[in-house]
Tab-separated table of C-alpha atoms and ligand atoms in Angstrom:
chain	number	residue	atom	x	y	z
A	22	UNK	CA	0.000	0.000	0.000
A	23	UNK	CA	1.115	3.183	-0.602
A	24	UNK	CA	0.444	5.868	1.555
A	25	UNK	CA	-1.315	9.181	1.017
A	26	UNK	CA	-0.906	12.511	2.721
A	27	UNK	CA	-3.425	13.244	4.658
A	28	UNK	CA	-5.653	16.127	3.948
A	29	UNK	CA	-6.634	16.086	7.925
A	30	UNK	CA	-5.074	14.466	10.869
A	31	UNK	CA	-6.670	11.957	12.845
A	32	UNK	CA	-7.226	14.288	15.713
A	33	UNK	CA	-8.608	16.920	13.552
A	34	UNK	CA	-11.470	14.265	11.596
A	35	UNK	CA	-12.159	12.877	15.066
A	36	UNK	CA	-12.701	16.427	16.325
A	37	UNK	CA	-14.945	17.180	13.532
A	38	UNK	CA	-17.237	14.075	13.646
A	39	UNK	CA	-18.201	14.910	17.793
A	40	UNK	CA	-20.899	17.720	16.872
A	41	UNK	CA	-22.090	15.869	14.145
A	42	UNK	CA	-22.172	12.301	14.317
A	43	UNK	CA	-24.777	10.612	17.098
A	44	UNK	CA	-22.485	9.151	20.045
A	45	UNK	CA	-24.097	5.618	20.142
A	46	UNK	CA	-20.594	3.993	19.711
A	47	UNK	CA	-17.319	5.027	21.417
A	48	UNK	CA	-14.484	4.180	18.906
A	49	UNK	CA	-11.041	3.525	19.678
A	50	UNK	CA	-8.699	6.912	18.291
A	51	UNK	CA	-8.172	5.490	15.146
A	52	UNK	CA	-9.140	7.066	11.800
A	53	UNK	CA	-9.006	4.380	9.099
A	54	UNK	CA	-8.657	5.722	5.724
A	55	UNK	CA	-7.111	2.386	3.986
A	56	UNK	CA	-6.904	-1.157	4.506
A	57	UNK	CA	-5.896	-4.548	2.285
A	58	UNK	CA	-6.096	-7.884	3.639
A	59	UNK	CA	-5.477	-7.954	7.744
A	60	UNK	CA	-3.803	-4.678	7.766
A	61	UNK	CA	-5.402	-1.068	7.771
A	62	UNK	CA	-3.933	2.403	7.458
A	63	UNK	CA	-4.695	5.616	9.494
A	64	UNK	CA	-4.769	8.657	7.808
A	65	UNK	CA	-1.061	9.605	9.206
A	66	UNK	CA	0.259	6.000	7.124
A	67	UNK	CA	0.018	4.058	10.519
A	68	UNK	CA	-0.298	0.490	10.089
A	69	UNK	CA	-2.504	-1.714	11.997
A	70	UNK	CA	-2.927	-5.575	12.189
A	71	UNK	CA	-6.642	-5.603	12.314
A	72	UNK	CA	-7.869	-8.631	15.082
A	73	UNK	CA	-11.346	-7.490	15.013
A	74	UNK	CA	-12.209	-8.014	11.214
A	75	UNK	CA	-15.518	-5.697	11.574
A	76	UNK	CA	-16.862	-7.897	14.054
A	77	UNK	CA	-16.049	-10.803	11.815
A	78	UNK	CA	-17.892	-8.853	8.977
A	79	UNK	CA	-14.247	-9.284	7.439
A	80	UNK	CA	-13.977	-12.939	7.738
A	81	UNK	CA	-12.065	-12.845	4.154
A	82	UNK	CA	-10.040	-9.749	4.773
A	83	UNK	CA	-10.178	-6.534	3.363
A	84	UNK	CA	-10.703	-5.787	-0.546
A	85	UNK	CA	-10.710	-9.645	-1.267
A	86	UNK	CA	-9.544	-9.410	-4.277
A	87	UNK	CA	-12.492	-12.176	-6.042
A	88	UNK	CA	-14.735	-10.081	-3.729
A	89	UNK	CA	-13.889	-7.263	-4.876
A	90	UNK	CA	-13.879	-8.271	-8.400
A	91	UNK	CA	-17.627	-10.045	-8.233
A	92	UNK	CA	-18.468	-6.511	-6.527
A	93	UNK	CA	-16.763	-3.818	-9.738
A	94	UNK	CA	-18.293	-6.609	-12.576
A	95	UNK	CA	-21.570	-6.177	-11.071
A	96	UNK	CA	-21.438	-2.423	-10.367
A	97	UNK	CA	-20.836	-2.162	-14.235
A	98	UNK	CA	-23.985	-4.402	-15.147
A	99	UNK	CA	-26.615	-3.102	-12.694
A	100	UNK	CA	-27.129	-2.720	-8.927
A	101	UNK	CA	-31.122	-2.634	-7.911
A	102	UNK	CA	-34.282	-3.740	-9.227
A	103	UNK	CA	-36.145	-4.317	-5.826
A	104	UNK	CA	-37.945	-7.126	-5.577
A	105	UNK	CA	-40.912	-5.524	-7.914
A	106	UNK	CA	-39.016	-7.810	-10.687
A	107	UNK	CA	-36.291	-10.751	-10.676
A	108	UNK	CA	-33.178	-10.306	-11.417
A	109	UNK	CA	-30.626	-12.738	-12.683
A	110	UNK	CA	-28.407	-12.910	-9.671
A	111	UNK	CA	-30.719	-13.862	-6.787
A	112	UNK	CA	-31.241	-17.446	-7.890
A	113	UNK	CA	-27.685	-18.809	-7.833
A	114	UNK	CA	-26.808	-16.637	-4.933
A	115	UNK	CA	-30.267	-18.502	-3.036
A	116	UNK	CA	-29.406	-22.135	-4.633
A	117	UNK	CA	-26.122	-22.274	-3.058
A	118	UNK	CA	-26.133	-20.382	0.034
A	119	UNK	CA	-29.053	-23.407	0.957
A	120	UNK	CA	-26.435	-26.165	-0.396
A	121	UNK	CA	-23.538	-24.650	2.165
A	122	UNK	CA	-25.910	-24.415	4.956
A	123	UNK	CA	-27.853	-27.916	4.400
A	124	UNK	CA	-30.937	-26.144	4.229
A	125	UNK	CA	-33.936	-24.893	1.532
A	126	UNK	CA	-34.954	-21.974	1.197
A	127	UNK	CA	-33.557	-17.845	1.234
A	128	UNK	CA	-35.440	-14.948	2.520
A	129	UNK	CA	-32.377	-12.260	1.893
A	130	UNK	CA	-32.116	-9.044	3.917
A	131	UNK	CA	-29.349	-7.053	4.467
A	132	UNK	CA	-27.855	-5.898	8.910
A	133	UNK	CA	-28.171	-8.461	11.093
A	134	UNK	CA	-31.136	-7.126	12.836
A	135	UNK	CA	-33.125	-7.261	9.893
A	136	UNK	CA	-32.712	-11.134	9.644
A	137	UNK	CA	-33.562	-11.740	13.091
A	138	UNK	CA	-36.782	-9.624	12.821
A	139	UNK	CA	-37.238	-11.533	9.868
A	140	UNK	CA	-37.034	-14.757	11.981
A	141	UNK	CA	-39.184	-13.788	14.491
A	142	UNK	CA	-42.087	-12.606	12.060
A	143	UNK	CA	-41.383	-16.183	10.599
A	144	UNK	CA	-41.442	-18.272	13.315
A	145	UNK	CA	-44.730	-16.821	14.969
A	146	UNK	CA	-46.320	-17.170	11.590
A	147	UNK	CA	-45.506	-20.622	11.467
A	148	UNK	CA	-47.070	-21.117	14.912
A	149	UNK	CA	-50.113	-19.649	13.591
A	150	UNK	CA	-50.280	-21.368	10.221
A	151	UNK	CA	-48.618	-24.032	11.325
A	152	UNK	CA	-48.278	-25.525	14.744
A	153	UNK	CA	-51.730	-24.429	15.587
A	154	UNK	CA	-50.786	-21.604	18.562
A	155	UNK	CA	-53.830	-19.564	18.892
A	156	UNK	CA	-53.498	-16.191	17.449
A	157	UNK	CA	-51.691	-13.978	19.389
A	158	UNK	CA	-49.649	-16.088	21.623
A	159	UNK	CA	-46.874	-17.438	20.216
A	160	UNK	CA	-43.868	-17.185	22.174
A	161	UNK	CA	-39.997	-17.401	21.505
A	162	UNK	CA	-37.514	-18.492	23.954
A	163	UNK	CA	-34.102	-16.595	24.033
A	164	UNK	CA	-31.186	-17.055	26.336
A	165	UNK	CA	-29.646	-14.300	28.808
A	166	UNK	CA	-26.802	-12.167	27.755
A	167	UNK	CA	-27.587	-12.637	24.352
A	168	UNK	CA	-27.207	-10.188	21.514
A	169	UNK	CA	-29.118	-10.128	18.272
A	170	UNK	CA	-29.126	-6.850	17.294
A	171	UNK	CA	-30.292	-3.113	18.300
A	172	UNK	CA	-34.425	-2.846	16.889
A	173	UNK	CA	-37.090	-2.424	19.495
A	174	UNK	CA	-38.232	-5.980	19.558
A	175	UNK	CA	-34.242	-6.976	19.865
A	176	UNK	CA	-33.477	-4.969	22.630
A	177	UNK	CA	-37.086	-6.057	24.080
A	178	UNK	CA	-35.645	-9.887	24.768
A	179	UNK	CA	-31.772	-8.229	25.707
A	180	UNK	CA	-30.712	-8.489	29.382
A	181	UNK	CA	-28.581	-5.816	28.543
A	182	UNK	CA	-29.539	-2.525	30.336
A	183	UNK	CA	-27.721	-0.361	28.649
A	184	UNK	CA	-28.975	-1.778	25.162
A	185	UNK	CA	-32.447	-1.597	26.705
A	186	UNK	CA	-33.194	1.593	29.434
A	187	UNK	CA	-35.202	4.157	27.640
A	188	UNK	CA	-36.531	2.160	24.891
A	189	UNK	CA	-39.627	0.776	26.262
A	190	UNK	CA	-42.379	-0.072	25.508
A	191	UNK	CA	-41.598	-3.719	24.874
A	192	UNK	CA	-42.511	-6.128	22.425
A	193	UNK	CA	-43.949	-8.901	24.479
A	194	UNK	CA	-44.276	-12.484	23.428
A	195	UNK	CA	-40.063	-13.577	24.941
A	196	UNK	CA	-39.181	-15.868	27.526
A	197	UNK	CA	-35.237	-15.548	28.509
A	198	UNK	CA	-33.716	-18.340	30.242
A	199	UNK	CA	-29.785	-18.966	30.858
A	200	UNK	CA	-28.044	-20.049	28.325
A	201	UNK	CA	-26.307	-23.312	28.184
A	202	UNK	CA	-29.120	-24.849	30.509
A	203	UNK	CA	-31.138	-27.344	28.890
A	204	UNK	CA	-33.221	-27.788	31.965
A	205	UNK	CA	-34.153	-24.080	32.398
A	206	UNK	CA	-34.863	-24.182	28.754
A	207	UNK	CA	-37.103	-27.751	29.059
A	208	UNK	CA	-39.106	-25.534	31.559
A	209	UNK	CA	-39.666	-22.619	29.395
A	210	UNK	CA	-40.735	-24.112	26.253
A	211	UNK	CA	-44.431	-24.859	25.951
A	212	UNK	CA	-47.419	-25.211	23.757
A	213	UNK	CA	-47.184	-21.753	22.830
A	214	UNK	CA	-43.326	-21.933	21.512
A	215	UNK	CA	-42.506	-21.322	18.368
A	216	UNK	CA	-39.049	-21.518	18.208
A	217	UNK	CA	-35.943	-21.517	20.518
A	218	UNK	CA	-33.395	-18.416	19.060
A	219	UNK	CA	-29.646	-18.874	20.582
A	220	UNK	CA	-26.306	-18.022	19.390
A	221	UNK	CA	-24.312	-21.170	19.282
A	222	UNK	CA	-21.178	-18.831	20.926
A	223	UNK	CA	-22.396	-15.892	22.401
A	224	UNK	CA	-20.177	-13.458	20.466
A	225	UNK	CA	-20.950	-9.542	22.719
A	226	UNK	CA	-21.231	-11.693	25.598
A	227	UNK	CA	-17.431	-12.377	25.732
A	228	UNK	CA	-17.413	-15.508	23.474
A	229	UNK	CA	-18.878	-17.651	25.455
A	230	UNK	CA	-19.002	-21.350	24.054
A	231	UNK	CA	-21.548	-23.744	25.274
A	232	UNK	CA	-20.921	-27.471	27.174
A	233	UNK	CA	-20.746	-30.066	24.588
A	234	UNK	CA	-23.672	-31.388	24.184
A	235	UNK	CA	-26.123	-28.478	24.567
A	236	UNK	CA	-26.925	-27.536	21.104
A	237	UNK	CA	-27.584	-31.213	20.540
A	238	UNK	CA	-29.384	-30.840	23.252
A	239	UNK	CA	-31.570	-28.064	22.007
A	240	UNK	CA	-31.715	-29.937	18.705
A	241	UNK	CA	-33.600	-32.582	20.235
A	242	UNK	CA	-35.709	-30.446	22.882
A	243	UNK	CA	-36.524	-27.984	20.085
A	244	UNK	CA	-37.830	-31.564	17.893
A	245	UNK	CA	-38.989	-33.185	20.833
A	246	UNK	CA	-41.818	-30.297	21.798
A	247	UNK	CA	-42.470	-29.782	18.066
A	248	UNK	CA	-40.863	-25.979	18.018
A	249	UNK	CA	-38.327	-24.268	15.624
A	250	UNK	CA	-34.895	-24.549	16.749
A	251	UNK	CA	-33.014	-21.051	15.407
A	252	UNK	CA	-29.199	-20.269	15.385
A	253	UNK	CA	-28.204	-16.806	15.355
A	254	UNK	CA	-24.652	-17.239	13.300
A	255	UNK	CA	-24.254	-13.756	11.978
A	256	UNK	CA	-21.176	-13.328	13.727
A	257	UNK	CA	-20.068	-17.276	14.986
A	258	UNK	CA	-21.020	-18.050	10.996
A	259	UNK	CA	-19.403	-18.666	7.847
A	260	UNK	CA	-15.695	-20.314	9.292
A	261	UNK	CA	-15.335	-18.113	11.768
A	262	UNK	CA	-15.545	-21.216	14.065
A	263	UNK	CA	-13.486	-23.303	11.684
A	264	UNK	CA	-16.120	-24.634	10.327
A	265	UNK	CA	-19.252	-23.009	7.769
A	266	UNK	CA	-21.670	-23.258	11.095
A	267	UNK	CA	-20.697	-23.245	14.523
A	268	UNK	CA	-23.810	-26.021	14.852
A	269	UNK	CA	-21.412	-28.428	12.720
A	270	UNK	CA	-19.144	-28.455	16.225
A	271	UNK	CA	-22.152	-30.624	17.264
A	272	UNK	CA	-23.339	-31.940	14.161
A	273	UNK	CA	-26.887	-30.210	14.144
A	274	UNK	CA	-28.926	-29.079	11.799
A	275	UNK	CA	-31.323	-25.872	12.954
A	276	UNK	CA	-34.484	-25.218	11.540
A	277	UNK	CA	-33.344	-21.708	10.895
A	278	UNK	CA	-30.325	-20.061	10.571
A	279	UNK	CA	-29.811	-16.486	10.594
A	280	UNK	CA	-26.349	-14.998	8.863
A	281	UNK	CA	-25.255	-11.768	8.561
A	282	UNK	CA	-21.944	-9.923	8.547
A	283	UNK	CA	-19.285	-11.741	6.155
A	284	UNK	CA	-21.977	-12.581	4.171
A	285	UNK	CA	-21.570	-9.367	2.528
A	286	UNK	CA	-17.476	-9.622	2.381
A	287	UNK	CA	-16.788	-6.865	4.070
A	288	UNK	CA	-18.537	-4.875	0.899
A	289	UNK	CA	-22.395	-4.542	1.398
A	290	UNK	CA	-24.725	-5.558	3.972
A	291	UNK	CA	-26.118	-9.048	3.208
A	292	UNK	CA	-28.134	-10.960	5.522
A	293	UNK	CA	-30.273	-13.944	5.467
A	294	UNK	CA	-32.941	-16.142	6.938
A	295	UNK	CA	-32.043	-19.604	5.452
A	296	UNK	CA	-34.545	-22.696	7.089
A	297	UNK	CA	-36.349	-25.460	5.945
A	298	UNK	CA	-38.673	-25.193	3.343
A	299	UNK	CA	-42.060	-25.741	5.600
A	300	UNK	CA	-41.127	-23.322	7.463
A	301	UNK	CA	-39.924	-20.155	5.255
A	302	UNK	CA	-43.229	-21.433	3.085
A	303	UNK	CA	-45.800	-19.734	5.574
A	304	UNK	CA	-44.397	-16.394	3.937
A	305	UNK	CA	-46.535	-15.043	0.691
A	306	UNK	CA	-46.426	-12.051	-1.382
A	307	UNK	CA	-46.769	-8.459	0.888
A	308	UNK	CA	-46.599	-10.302	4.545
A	309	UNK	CA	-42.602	-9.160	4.493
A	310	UNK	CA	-39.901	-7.571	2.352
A	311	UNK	CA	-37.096	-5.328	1.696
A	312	UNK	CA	-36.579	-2.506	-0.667
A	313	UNK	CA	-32.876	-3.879	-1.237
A	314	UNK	CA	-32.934	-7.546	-0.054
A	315	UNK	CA	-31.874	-9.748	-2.427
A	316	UNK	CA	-30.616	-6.760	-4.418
A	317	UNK	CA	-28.254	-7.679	-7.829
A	318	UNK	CA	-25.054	-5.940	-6.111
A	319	UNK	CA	-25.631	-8.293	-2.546
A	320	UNK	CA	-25.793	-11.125	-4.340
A	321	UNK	CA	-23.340	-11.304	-6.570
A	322	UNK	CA	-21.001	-10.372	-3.655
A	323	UNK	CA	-23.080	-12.803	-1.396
A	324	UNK	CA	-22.482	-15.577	-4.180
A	325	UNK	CA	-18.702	-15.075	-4.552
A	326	UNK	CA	-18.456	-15.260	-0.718
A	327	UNK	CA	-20.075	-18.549	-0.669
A	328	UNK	CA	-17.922	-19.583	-3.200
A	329	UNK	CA	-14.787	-18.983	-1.235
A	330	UNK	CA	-17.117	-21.174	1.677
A	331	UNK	CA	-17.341	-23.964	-0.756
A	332	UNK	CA	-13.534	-24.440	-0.856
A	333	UNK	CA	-13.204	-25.436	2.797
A	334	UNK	CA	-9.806	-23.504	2.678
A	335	UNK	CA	-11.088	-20.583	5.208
A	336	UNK	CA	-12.838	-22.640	7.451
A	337	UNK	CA	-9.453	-25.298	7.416
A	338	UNK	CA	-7.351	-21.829	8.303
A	339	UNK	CA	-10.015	-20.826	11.193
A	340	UNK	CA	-9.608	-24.308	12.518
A	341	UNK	CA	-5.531	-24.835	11.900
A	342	UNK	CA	-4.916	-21.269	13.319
A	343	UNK	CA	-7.290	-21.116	16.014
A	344	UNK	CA	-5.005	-23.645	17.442
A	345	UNK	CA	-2.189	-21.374	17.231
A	346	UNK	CA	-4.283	-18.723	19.012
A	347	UNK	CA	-4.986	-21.094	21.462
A	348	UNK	CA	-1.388	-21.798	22.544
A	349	UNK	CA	-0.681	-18.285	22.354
A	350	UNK	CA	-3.481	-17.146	24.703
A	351	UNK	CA	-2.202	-20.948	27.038
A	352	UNK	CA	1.016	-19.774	27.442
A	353	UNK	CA	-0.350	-16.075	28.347
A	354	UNK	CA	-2.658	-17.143	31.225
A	355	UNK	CA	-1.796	-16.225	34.766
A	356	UNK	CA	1.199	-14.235	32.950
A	357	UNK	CA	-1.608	-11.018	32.081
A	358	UNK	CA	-4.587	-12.853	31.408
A	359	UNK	CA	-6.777	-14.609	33.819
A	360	UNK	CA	-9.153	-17.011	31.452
A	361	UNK	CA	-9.824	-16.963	27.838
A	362	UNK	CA	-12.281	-19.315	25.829
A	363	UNK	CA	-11.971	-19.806	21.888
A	364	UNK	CA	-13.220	-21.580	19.139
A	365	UNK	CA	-11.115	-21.388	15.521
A	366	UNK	CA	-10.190	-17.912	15.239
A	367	UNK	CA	-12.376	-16.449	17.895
A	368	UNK	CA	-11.045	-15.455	21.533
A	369	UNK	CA	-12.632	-14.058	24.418
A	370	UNK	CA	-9.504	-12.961	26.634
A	371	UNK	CA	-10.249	-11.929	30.302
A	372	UNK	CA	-7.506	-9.560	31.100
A	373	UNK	CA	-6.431	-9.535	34.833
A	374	UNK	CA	-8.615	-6.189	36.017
A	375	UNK	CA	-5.578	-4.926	37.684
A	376	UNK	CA	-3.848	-4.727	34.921
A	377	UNK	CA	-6.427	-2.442	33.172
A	378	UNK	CA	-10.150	-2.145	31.243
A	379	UNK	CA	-10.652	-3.828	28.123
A	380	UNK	CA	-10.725	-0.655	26.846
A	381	UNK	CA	-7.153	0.426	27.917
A	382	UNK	CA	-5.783	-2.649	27.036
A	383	UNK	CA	-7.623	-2.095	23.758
A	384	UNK	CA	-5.812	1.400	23.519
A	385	UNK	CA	-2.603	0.217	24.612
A	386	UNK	CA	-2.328	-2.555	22.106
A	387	UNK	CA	-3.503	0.104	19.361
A	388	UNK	CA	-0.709	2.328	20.148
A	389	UNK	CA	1.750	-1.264	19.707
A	390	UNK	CA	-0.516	-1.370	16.010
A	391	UNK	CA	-2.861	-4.084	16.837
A	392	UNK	CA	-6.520	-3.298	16.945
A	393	UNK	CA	-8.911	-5.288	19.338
A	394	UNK	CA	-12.123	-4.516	20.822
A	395	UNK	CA	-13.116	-4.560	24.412
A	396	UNK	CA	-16.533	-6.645	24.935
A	397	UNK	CA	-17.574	-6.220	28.663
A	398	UNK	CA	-15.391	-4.979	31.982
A	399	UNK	CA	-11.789	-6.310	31.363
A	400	UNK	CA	-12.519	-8.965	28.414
A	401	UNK	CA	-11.366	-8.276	24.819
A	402	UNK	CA	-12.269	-10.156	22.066
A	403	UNK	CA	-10.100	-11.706	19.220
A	404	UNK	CA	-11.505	-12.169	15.750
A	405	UNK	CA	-8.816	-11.431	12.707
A	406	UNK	CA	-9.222	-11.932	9.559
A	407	UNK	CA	-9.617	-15.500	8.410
A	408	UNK	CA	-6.618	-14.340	5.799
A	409	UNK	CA	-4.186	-14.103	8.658
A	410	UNK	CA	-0.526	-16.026	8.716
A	411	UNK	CA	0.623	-17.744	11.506
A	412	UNK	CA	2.928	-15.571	11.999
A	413	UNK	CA	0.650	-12.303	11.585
A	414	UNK	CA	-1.039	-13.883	14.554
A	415	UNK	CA	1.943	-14.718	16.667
A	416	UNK	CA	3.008	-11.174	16.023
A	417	UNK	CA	-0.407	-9.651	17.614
A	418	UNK	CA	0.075	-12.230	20.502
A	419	UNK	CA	3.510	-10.980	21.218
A	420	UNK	CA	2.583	-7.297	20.989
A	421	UNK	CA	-0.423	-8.673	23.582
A	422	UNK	CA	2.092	-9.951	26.202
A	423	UNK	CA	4.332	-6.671	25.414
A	424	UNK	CA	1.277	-4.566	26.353
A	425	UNK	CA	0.278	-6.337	29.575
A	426	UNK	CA	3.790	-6.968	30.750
A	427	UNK	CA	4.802	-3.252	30.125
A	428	UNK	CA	1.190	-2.507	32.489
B	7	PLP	C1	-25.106	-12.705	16.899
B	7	PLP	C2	-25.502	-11.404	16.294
B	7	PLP	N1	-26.754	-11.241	15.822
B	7	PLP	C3	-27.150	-10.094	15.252
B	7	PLP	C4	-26.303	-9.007	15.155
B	7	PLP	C5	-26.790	-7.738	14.536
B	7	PLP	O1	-26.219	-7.514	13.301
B	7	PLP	P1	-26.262	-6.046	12.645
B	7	PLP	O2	-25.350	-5.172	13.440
B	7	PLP	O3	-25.783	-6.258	11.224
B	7	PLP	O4	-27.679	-5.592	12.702
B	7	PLP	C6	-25.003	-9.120	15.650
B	7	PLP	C7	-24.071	-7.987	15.582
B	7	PLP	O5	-23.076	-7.914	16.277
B	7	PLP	C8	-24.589	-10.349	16.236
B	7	PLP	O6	-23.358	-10.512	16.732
């Protein structure tokens, strides 16, 4: 990469965005103006091994070059029809997202939220249409600490109170139980239920990776009392895990499964419901839509980033590297960090509190050129690109022990 000169500093664009921009997010000082593969810029020609990868929105890295390619050959040939007609993308980009996943049928969106709204609205219908829930009180059981996303029904099953105070009233119908207890979730689920929604690793929560056993376990439950079983993977999805699903772990096959994030490469938002055919059937023409779901430009990037899926090779690199995580983050516990848990290339690192916050750890390894984002009180969370060497990793783990050695 070359670098540019910078027509502002960092301190002046981050000065200039506080009376303007809305301050739901508090970033870390870093103004990005260029990035290729697992490496950014800043705008002063700073370079920075990114280990958050857009909360694994960058599972490929940045500007994959195929990516990136599918994205400019489709930019030239057209971009948006809305759903008004077909267009000659969709179908492919439908067909094989279902063959990756082991599943039917599409309904494309485009954030995160938008899918799990979309799951919702799908699940309750098919307790209507199908189960046979009276109208009106179909239920959905969540777990705690979960996140799925920031709309008002979202944030109306979060235990989060910071994601929630102030933005009542509530959608009701939600029953939250713990996650990772079957027994808790035996109890909730009744003839109302129309679907269990979990995150198979609870990503925000500090990556926090069930017993073995207990997505089976909801598998059968979900079977067992004739409800929907639906995975959240839009960010545990699509290798992150080391493998396509982070259900595969336990060899399960949801009734619905919600992706998001590197669906879209790192390019444009692309989001899906993808489920079994009885179940995405209960929709029919106006009952649910999207001006630009299932738009040309999303799925001609969406197709090109199943098509890196269907080689195996990111999910094999997730799996073969999260090992070298792994031993990185061993040989760092009780020398900085008190715990971590991880699953391929995904790390939730409890830092001892005394030697900082998440956030100043996050601060202090940005100032070393490694950028990381704090989850909750001292944990930070690992998630590079899936593109990242072995020795691009080993590198961020030694500027890690640098940072909480030098604390
Ligand atoms: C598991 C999970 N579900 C849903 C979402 C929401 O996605 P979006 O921010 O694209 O709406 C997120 C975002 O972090 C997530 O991690």
């Amino acid at each position: 990469m070359t670098s540019v000169v910078p027509a502002r500093t960092s301190a002046e664009l981050i000065g200039a965005e506080e009376p303007v921009l809305a301050h739901n997010y508090h970033p870390l000082p870093v103004v990005v103006s260029r990035a290729e593969g697992t490496w950014v810029e800043d705008v002063e020609g700073r370079r920075y091994l990114d280990m958050l990868a857009g909360y694994s929105a960058l599972n490929f890295g940045h500007r994959h070059p195929a990516l990136v390619e599918a994205a400019h050959r489709q930019l030239d040939r057209l971009t948006l029809t809305s759903r008004a007609f077909h267009n000659d993308r969709l179908a492919e980009f439908a067909q094989r997202l279902a063959a990756l996943t082991g599943l039917d049928m599409v309904l494309p969106m485009n954030t995160g939220a938008e899918a799990v709204e979309s799951a919702v609205k799908v699940a309750r219908k098919w307790a209507y249409d199908v189960k046979g829930v009276p109208d009106g009180r179909a239920t959905i059981v969540v777990a705690a600490d979960n996140f799925h996303g920031r709309t008002t029904t979202i944030v109306s099953f979060s235990t989060d109170e910071t994601a929630r105070s102030g933005f009542g009233p509530f959608t009701p119908g939600f029953r939250v139980v713990p996650y990772n207890d079957l027994a808790a979730l035996e109890e909730a689920v009744d003839e109302t239920t129309a679907g269990v929604l979990i995150e198979p690793v609870q990503g925000e929560a500090g990556v926090i990776i069930p017993d073995d056993g207990y997505l089976a376990g909801v598998r059968e439950l979900t079977r067992r009392e004739g409800c929907l079983f639906i995975a959240d993977e839009i960010q545990s999805g699509l290798g992150r895990t080391g493998r396509t699903l982070a259900v595969e772990h336990e060899a399960v096959v949801p009734d619905m499964v919600l992706l998001g994030k590197a669906l879209g490469g790192g390019i444009v938002p692309v989001s899906a419901v993808v489920a079994r055919r009885e179940v995405l059937q209960v929709l029919h023409p106006g009952e649910h839509g999207s001006t630009f779901g299932g738009n040309p430009l999303a799925a001609a990037v969406g197709t090109a980033v199943v098509e890196l899926l269907e080689t195996g090779e990111f999910q094999r690199r997730a799996a073969e590297l999260g090992e070298v995580l792994r031993e990185g983050l061993r040989a760092l516990t009780g020398r900085g960090i008190v715990g971590f848990r991880s699953r391929g290339l995904w790390a939730g690192v409890d830092v001892d509190p005394a030697l900082g916050t998440g956030r100043e750890v996050s601060e202090r390894l940005m100032r070393e050129g490694v950028l990381v984002k704090d989850t909750h009180g001292s944990t930070i969370r690992l998630a590079p690109p899936l593109t990242i060497t072995a020795g691009e990793l080993r590198g961020a783990l030694g500027t890690l022990e640098k940072v909480l050695g030098d604390a």
